[in-house]
Structures are given as structure tokens and as C-alpha cells.
Short mmCIF file of C-alpha atoms and ligand atoms in Angstrom, two decimals:
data_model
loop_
_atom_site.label_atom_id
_atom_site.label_comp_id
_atom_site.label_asym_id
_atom_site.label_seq_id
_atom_site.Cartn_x
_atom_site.Cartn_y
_atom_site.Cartn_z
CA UNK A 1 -50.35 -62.30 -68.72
CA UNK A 2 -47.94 -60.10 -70.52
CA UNK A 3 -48.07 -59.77 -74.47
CA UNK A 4 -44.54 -61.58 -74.64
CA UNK A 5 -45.59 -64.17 -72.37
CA UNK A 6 -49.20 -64.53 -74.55
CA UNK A 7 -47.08 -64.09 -77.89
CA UNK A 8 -44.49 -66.65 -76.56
CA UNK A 9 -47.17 -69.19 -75.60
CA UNK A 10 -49.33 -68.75 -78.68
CA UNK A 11 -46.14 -69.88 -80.80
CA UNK A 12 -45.54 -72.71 -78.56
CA UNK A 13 -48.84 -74.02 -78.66
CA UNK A 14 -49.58 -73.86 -82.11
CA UNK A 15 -46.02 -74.56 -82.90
CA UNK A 16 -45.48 -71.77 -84.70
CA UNK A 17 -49.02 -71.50 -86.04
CA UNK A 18 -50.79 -68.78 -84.79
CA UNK A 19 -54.74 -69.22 -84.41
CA UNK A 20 -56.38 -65.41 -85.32
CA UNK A 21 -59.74 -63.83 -84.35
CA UNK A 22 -62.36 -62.92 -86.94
CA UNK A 23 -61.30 -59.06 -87.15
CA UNK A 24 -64.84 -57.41 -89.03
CA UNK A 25 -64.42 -53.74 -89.73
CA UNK A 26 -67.67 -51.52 -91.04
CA UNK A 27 -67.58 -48.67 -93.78
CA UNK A 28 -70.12 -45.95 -93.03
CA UNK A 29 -70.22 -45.33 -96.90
CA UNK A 30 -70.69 -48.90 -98.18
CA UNK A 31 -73.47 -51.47 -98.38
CA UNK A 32 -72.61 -54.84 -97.56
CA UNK A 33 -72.67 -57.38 -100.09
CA UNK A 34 -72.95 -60.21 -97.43
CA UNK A 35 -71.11 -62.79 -98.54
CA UNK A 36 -68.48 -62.95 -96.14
CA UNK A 37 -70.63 -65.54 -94.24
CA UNK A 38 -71.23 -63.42 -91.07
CA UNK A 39 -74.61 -63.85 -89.56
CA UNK A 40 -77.45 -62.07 -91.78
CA UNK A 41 -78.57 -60.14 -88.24
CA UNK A 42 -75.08 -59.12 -87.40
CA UNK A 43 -74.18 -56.94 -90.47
CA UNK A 44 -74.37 -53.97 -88.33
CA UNK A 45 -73.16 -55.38 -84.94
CA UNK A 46 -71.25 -52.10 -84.42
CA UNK A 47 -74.06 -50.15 -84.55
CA UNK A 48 -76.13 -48.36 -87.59
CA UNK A 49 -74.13 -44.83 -87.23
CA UNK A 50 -70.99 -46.84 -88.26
CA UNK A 51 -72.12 -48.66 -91.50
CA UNK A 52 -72.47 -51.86 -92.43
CA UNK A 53 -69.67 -54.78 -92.47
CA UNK A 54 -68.34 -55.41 -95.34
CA UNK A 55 -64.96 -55.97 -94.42
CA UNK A 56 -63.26 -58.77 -92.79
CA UNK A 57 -59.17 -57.95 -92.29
CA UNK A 58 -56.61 -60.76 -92.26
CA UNK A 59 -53.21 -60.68 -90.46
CA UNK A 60 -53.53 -56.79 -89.92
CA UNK A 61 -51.54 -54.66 -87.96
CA UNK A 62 -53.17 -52.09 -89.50
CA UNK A 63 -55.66 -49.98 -87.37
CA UNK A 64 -58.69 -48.96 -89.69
CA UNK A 65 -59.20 -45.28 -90.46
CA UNK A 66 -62.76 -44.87 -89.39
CA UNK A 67 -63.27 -41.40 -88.35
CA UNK A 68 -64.16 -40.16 -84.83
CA UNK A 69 -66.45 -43.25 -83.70
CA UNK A 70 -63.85 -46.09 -84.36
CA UNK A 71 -63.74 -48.84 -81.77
CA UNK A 72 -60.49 -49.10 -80.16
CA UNK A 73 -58.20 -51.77 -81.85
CA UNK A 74 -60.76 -51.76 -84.73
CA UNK A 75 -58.81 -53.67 -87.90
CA UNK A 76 -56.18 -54.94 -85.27
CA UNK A 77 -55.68 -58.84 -85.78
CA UNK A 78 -55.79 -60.57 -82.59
CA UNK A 79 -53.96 -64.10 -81.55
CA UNK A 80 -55.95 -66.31 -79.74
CA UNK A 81 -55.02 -68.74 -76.96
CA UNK A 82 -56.44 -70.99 -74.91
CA UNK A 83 -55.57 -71.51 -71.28
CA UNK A 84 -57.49 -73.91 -69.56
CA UNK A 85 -60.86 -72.46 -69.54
CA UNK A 86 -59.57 -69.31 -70.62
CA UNK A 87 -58.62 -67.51 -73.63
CA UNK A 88 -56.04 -65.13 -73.88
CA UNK A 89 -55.81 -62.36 -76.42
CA UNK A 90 -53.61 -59.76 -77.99
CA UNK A 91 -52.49 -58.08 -81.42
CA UNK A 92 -50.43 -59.79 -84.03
CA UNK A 93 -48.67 -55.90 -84.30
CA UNK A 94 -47.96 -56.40 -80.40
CA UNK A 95 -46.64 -59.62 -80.08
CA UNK A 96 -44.50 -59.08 -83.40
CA UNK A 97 -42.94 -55.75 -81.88
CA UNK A 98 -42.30 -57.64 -78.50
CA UNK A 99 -40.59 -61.07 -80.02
CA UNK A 100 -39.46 -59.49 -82.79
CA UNK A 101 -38.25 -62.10 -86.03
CA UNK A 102 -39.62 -64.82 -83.85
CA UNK A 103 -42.84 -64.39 -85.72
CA UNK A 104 -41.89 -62.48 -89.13
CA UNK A 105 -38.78 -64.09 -89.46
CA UNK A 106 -35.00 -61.80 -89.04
CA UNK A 107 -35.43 -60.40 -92.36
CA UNK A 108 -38.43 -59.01 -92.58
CA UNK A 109 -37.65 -57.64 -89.24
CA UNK A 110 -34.52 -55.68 -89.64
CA UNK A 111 -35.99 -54.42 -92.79
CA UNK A 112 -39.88 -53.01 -91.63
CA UNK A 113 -40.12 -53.61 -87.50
CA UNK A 114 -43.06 -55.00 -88.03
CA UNK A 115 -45.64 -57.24 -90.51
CA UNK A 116 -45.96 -54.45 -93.34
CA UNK A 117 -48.99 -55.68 -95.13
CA UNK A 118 -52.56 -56.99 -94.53
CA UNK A 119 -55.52 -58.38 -96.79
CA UNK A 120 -58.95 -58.53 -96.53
CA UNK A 121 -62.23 -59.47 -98.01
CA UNK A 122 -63.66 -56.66 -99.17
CA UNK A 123 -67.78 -57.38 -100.00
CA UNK A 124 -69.65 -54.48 -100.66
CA UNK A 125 -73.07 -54.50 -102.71
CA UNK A 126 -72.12 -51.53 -105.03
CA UNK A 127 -68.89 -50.14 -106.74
CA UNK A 128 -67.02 -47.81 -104.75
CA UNK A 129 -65.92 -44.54 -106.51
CA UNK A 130 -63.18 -43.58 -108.55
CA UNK A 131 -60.01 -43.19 -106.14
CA UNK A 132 -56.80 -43.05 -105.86
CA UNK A 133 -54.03 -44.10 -103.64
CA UNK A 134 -51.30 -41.83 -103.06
CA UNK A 135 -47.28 -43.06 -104.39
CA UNK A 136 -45.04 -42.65 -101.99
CA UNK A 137 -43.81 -39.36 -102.68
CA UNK A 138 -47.54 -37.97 -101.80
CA UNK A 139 -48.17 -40.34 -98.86
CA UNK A 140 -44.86 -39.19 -97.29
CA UNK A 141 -46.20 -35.57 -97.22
CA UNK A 142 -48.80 -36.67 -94.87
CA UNK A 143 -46.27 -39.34 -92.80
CA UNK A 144 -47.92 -42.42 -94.42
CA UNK A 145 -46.35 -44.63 -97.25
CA UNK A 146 -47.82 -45.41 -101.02
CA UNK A 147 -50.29 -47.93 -101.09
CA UNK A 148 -50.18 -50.67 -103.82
CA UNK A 149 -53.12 -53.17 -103.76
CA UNK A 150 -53.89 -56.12 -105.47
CA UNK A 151 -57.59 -58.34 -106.33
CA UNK A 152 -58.50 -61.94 -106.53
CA UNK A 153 -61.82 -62.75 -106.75
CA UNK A 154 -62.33 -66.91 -104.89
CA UNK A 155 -65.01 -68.60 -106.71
CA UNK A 156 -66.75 -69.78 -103.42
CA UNK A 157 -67.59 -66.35 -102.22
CA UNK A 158 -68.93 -65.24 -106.12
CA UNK A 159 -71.75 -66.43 -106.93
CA UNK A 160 -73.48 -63.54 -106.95
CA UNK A 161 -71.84 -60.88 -108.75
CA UNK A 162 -74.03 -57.97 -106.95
CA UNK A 163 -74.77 -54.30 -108.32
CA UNK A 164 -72.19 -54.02 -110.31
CA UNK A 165 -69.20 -56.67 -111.13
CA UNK A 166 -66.96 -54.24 -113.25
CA UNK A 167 -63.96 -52.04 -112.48
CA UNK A 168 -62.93 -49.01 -114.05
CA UNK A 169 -59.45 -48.68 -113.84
CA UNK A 170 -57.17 -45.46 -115.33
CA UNK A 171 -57.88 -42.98 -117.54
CA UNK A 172 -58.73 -43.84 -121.49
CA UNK A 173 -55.49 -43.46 -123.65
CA UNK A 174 -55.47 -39.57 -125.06
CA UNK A 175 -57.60 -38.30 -122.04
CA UNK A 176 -56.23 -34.55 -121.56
CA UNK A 177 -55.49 -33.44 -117.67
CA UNK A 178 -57.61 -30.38 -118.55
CA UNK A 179 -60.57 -32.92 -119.24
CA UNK A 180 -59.62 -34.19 -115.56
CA UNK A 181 -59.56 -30.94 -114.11
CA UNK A 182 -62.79 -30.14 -115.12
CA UNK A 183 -64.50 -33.15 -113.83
CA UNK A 184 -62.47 -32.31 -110.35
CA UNK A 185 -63.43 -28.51 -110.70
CA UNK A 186 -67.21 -30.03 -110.63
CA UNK A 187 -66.50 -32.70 -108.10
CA UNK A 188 -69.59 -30.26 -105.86
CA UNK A 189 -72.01 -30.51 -108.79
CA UNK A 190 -73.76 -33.65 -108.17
CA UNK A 191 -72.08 -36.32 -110.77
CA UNK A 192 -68.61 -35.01 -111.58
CA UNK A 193 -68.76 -38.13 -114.63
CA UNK A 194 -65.34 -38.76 -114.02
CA UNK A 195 -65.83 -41.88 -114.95
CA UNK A 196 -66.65 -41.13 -118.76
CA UNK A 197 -62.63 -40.66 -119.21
CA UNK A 198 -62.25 -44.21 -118.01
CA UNK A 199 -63.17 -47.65 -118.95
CA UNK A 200 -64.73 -50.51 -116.76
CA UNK A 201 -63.37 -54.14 -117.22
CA UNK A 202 -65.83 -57.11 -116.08
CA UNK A 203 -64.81 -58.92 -113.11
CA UNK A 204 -64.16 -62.77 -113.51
CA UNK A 205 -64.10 -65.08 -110.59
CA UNK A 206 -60.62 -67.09 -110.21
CA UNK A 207 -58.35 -64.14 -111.58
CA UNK A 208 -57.42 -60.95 -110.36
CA UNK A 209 -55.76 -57.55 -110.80
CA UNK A 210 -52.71 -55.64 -109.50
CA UNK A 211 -53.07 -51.71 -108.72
CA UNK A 212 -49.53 -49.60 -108.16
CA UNK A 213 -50.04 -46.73 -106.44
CA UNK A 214 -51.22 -43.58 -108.41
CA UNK A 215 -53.61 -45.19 -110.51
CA UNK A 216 -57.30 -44.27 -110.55
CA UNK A 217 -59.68 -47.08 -110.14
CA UNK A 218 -63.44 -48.01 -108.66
CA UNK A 219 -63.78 -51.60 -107.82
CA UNK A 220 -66.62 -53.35 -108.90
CA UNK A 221 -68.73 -55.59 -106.30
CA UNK A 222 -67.38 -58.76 -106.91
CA UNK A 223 -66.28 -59.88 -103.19
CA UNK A 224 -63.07 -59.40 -103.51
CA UNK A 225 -59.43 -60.86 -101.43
CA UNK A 226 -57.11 -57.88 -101.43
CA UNK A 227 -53.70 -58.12 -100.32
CA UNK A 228 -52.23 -54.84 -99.91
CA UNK A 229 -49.59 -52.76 -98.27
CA UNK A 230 -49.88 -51.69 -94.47
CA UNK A 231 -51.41 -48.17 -95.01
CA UNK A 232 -54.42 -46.60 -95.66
CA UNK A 233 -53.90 -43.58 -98.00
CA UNK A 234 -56.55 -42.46 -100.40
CA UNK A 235 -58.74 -39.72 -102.27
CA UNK A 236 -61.63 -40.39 -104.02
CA UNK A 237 -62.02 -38.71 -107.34
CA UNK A 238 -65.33 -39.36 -108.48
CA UNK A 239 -68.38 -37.83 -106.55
CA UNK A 240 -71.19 -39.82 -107.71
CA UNK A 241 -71.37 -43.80 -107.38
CA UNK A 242 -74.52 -45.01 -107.81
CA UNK A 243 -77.10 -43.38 -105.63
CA UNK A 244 -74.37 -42.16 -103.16
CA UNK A 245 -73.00 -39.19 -103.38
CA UNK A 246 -69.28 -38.54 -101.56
CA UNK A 247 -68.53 -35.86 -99.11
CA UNK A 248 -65.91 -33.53 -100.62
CA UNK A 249 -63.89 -33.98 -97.61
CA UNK A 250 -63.11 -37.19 -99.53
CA UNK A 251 -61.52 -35.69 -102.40
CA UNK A 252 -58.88 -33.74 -100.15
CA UNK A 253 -58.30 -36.66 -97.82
CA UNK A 254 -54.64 -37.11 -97.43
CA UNK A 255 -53.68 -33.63 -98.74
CA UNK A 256 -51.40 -31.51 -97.07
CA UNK A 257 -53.47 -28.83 -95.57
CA UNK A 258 -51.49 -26.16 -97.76
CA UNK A 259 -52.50 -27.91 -100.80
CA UNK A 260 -55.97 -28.26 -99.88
CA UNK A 261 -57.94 -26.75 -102.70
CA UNK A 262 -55.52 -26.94 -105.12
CA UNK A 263 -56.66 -29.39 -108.47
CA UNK A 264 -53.38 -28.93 -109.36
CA UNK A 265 -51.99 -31.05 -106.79
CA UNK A 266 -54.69 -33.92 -107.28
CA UNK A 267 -53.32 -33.63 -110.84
CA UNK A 268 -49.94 -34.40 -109.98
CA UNK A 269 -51.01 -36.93 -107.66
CA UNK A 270 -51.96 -39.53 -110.84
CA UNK A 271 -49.68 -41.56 -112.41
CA UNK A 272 -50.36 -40.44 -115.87
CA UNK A 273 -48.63 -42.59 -118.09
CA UNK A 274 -49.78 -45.39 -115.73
CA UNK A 275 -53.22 -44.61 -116.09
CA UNK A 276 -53.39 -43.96 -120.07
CA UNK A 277 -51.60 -46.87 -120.64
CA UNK A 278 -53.08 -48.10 -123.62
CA UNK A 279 -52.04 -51.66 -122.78
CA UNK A 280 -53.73 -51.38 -119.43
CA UNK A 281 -55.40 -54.98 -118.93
CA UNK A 282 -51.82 -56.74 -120.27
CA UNK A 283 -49.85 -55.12 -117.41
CA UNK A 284 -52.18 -55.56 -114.82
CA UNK A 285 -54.88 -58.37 -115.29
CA UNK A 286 -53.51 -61.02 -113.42
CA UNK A 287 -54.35 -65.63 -114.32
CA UNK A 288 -53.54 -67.55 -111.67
CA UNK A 289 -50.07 -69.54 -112.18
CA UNK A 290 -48.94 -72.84 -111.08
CA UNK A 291 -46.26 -72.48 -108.68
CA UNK A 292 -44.65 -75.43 -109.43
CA UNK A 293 -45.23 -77.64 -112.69
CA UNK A 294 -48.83 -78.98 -112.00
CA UNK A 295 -48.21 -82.46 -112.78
CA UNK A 296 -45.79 -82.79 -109.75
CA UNK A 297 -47.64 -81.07 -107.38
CA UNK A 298 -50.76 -83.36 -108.28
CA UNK A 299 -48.48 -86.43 -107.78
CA UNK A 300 -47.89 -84.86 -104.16
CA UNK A 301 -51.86 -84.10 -103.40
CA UNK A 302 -52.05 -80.73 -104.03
CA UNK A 303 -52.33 -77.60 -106.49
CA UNK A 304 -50.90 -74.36 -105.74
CA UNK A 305 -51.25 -71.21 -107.77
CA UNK A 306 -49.54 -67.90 -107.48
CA UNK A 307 -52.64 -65.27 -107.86
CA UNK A 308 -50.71 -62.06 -106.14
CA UNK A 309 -47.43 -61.89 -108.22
CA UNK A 310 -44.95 -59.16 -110.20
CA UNK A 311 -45.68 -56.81 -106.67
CA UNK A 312 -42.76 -55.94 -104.54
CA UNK A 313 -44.71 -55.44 -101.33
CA UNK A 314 -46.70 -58.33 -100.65
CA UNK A 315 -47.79 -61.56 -102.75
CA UNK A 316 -50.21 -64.15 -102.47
CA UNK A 317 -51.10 -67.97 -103.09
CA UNK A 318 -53.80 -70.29 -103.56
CA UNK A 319 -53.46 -73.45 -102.01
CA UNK A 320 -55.40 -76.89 -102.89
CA UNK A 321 -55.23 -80.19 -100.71
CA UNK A 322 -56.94 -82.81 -102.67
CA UNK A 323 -59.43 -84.96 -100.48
CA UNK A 324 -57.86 -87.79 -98.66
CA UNK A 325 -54.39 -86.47 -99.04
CA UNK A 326 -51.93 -85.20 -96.69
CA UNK A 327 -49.13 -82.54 -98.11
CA UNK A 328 -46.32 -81.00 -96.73
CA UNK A 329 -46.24 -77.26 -98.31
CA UNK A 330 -42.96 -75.57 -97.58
CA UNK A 331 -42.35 -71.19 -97.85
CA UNK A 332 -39.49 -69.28 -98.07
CA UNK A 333 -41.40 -65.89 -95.50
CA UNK A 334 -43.74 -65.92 -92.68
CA UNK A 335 -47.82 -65.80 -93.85
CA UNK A 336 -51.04 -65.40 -92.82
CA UNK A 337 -54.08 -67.38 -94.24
CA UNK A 338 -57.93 -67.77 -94.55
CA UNK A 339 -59.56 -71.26 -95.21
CA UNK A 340 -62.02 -70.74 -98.26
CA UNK A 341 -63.30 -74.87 -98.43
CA UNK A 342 -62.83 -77.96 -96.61
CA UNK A 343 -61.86 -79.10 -93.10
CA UNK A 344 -58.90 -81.22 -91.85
CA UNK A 345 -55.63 -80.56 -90.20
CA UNK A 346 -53.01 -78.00 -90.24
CA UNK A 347 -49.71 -78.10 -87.59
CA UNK A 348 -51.41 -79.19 -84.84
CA UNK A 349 -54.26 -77.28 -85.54
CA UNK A 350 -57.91 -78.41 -86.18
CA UNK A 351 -59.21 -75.97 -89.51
CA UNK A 352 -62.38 -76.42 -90.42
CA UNK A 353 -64.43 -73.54 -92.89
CA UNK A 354 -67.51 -72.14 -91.39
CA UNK A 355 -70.84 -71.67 -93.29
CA UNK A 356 -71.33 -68.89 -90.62
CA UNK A 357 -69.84 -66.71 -88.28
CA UNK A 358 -71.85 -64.57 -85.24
CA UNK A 359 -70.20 -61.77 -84.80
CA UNK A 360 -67.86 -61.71 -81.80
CA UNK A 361 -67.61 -66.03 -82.39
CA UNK A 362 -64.57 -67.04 -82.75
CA UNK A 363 -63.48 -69.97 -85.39
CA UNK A 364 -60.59 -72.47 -87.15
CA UNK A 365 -60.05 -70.17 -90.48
CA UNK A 366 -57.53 -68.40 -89.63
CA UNK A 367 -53.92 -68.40 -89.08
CA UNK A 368 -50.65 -66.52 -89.17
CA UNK A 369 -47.67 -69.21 -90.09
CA UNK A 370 -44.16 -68.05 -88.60
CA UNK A 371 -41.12 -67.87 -90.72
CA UNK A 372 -39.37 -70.39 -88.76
CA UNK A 373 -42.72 -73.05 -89.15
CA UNK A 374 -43.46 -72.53 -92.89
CA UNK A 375 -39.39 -72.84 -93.68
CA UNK A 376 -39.53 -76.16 -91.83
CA UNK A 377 -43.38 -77.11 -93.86
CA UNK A 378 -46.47 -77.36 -92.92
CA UNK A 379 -48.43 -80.29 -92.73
CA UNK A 380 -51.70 -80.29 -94.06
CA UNK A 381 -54.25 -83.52 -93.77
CA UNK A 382 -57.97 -83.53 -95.70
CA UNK A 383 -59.65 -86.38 -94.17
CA UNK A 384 -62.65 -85.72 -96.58
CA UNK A 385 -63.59 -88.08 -99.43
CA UNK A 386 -65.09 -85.70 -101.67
CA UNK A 387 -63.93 -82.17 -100.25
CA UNK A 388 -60.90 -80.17 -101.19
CA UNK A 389 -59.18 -77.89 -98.60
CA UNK A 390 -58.90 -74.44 -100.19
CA UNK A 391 -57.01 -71.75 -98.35
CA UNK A 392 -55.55 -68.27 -99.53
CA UNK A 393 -52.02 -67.47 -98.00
CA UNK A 394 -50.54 -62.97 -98.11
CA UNK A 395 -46.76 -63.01 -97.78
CA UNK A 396 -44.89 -60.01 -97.10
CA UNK A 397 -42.51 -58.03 -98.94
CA UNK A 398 -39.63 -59.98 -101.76
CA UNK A 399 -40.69 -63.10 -101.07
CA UNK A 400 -38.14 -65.65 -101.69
CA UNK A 401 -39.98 -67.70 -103.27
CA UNK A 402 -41.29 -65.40 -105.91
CA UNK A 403 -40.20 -66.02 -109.79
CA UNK A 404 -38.39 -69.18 -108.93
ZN1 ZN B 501 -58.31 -48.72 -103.55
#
């Protein structure tokens, strides 16, 4: 079958719900936190050489930046449908470029040609190290885009904190960029104590952060749902993190070769008023907010929160179906979503949350909703008597819905 013939078929069956594959990607530098409910023997299904997973992508069409050994298609969301006795497969990013606003709706289209964010959960044992991601003035130098990224930390995959469940984020108010250079002049020394000009906020499950682009920061090992923009653009600052230390290939990644070398360009790749803001948490420590005055919503059988919100790029809900209730949730974009609790209906669609997931197994967790189907609403059944149906839903860029 042809991916518009697959595409067209997968919208048609699920009535424009689209069923997606688990999509695991490893990190050769990180130790999995395993809470992401894969299989305890399957953590390093691709192989020891490649890391463990700690990663699982949602509605991507962004292909992970792995080095030499990544799989083909590796961080690649793939539709699933069934035909007869056999299922059919292919990328969200194909069957969005081949029917077009059919899936991300005419404006998101005409504007990006394509879905231009993803999120994960990100579940890794230990903090990762200071790092930055490139604005887009820097990214463009190396023909990717700025990557903003935003945190929200679901209470049912928290509660176990791990190694360390603090971030640092910036640079404390008054910190010189001499005192920077000199930690990135000693980045080769062992522990370049980078993060001594920065300060580490503890990690509370149920909220979240945002991150603009050009602000240092190290997340802590909370297992984390990050909705961010389609790229992949980073350095990493610091050169100790716990027992690991980082290959300095790290600190230039994403440097124009000319500049390579040159701690004058990492300089100017930081944000600095951003990251001495002395007001830091305020602007970017994010409570989850109603979306609608809770006492309505209630009435109707639900809760629904905004957790991803004041970002341009991408946003994010949290949505609750009481037990025995059945809701009709309209939205203004296209989005894709991962079931967190519960079981029940969706569309057409059977979701149910698994306790665990083989790698390779496929599951009902996991959807991408088409503009045209979440405009019309969704309809959303919990047959449960005790059981609430909790599900996380990334949106793409200006959603309409946003600050209403
Ligand atoms: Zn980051």
C-alpha cells in the first residue's frame, strides 16, 4: 500500500483518530530511570553499544540525533492500521507531507509543511548536564531552528524521584561572563563546576517548567513529559554530572566549524539577561490551570488543566474523565496524546493504559487527533467505577485555544 493510501485509511478508520506505535529511543550517555513502564529486560533492546531507553517520543516527526549507529526511522512516530490480519505502518511526518492539512489542519500547514513539534517522556536515573539550546539566530548557522522546551512532571510516573529530583536552571543573578569563561576554558579538566554559578530548584510532581531557548539548564531525574519544538539543537556546558564525565565534542556540538574553539561564541550563545534573571522561578515555574472554570467542567465529567502555556511553539493539556462519565472535549488545532490512567473509549477507539510494554508490542495509549476530529469533539467514555481516565494532549504552534 502507498503512504497516502495507508494515511488515507488510517483517518478513515479511526475517524480521524490516529492509533500510534510505541516509538522508544536510547541515549548512549544516560541511565534509565525505568519508569516509563517498558519491560525491566528490554531497557536495552537496541543493543548495549547504544545506551539504555530512557526515552519514549510522542507524535514525532522528528528523527533522533543518535550518532553513527542510529536505527533507521529511530524517533519517527509511526500510524498503525489494521487490515484484516495485517497491520500496516508508516510515519506520522509521511502521511502528513502526503495529505497535507488533512491531518494538521490548513493552518498549521501553510504555515510549517509539516507537524513542528514533538514530546516525550524523558526518564533518566541521573541529572543530565548543564546545556544549552541554541535561539534561533545560532541554530540557523547550522540549518536547524531554536529549540524551546517545556516540563511537566505526571504524578503516576513519580513516585520515585531517582538520583537527583532538582534542576539547575540559569546563571545566579551578578554571575560575570568571565566567571563563565573560565569554567568553559576548564571544560577538559575533569569537573568544570559550572554549576556553582547556578542554582538547582526541587522538582514537584503535578507542575512544571518552561525553558526559551538560550537558557542554561540540567534537568533533574524526575520522569519528566516534555513538549518541545521539532529540533534537536544543543551544547552541553558542564563536563561533569555525577560520575559521568562528557566528551568535549559535546560542548562544540552545533557550532559552526569556524567557530569551533572559540568560548567567545559559547558566550554569546546564552541568553544573559534570561539566565540572571533574578526573578527566574516567577517567569518560568509553571501550576497547572483550569482551562475552563472548574465547577463547569465538573458538572460535565471532567477536569482539564492547561500545564504547557505562555509558549508560542507548542502547548499542552491535562485531561481528566471522571469514572462513569462520558465527555465530549472539543480543540481549536490538531494533537497528539498519551493515556497516563484508566481505560474506556475514545472516537471509536478502545484506550486502555498498560502496566507494561515489551518492546516492539504495540498498545491503545496513543493517538494523534486530526484538526478536523478534535474541532468537531471527541468523545470520551470511562466505564470504570472507581478509575479516572488521565491523558496528556501537545498541540502545535498558537493554539487557538490558548488564553481564552
Ligand atoms: Zn534541554
Amino acid at each position: 500500500m502507498s503512504v497516502r493510501s495507508i494515511a488515507e485509511k488510517a483517518i478513515d478508520q479511526g475517524k480521524g483518530i490516529l492509533r500510534l506505535a510505541p516509538n522508544w529511543v536510547p541515549r548512549s550517555f544516560c541511565v534509565p530511570g525505568r519508569r516509563i513502564k517498558l519491560h525491566p529486560a528490554d531497557y536495552y533492546a537496541y543493543g548495549g553499544d547504544r545506551g539504555g531507553i530512557d526515552e519514549r517520543w510522542f507524535s514525532s516527526t522528528t528523527p533522533a540525533d543518535n550518532g553513527p549507529k542510529t536505527s533507521p526511522n529511530e524517533g519517527l512516530s509511526f500510524i498503525v492500521v489494521e487490515d484484516g490480519s495485517r497491520t500496516e505502518k508508516v510515519t506520522l511526518r509521511d502521511a502528513v507531507s502526503e495529505v497535507k492539512g488533512q491531518i494538521i489542519g490548513p493552518r498549521l500547514w501553510d504555515a510549517y509543511q509539516c507537524w513542528p513539534m514533538y514530546s516525550k517522556f524523558f526518564d533518566n536515573k541521573g541529572a543530565l548536564p548543564h546545556h544549552i539550546h541554541h535561539r534561533d539566530q545560532h541554530a540557523k548557522l547550522v540549518n536547524q531552528m531554536g529549540k524551546p522546551e517545556s516540563y511537566f512532571f505526571p504524578v503516576q510516573l513519580n513516585n520515585y524521584g531517582a538520583d537527583f529530583p532538582y534542576t539547575f536552571f540559569g546563571l545566579q543573578p551578578g554571575t560575570t561572563k568571565d566567571q563563565l569563561r573560565e569554567c568553559l576554558q576548564n571544560f577538559n579538566k575533569g569537573d568544570n563546576k559550572i554549576t556553582n554559578l547556578s542554582a538547582a530548584y526541587r522538582l514537584e510532581p503535578g507542575t512544571g517548567w518552561n525553558v526559551q531557548a538560550g537558557i542554561l539548564h540540567a534537568p533533574g531525574s524526575l520522569c519528566t513529559y516534555e513538549p518541545q519544538k521539532a529540533s534537536d539543537v544543543f551544547a552541553m556546558y558542564q563536563s561533569l554530572t555525577g560520575d559521568a564525565i562528557i566528551p568535549e565534542e559535546l560542548l562544540w556540538k552545533n557550532t559552526p566549524p569556524e567557530k569551533v574553539g572559540n568560548i567567545d561564541y559559547l558566550l554569546e550563545v546564552v541568553d544573559w539577561e534570561a539566565n540572571t534573571d533574578p526573578n527566574f522561578a516567577a517567569h518560568h515555574f509553571r501550576q497547572p490551570k483550569p482551562v475552563r472554570p472548574a465547577g463547569q467542567m465538573h458538572a460535565e465529567g471532567y477536569h482539564e488543566n492547561w500545564i504547557t502555556y505562555d509558549t508560542t511553539d507548542y502547548g499542552a493539556k491535562e485531561l481528566t474523565v471522571f469514572p462513569g462519565k462520558t465527555v465530549t472535549i472539543k480543540d481549536g488545532g490538531a494533537y497528539g496524546m498519551i493515556l497516563l490512567q484508566g481505560h474506556g473509549k475514545m472516537g471509536v477507539w478502545d484506550i486502555d493504559t498498560p502496566a507494561l510494554i515489551r518492546f516492539g508490542q504495540l498498545t491503545m495509549d496513543e493517538f494523534f487527533v486530526t484538526e478536523a476530529a478534535a474541532r468537531a469533539g471527541v468523545v470520551i467514555s470511562n466505564p470504570s467505577k472507581t478509575d479516572p481516565i488521565v491523558m496528556l494532549k501537545h498541540f502545535g504552534p498558537a493554539n487557538p485555544d490558548a488564553g481564552k
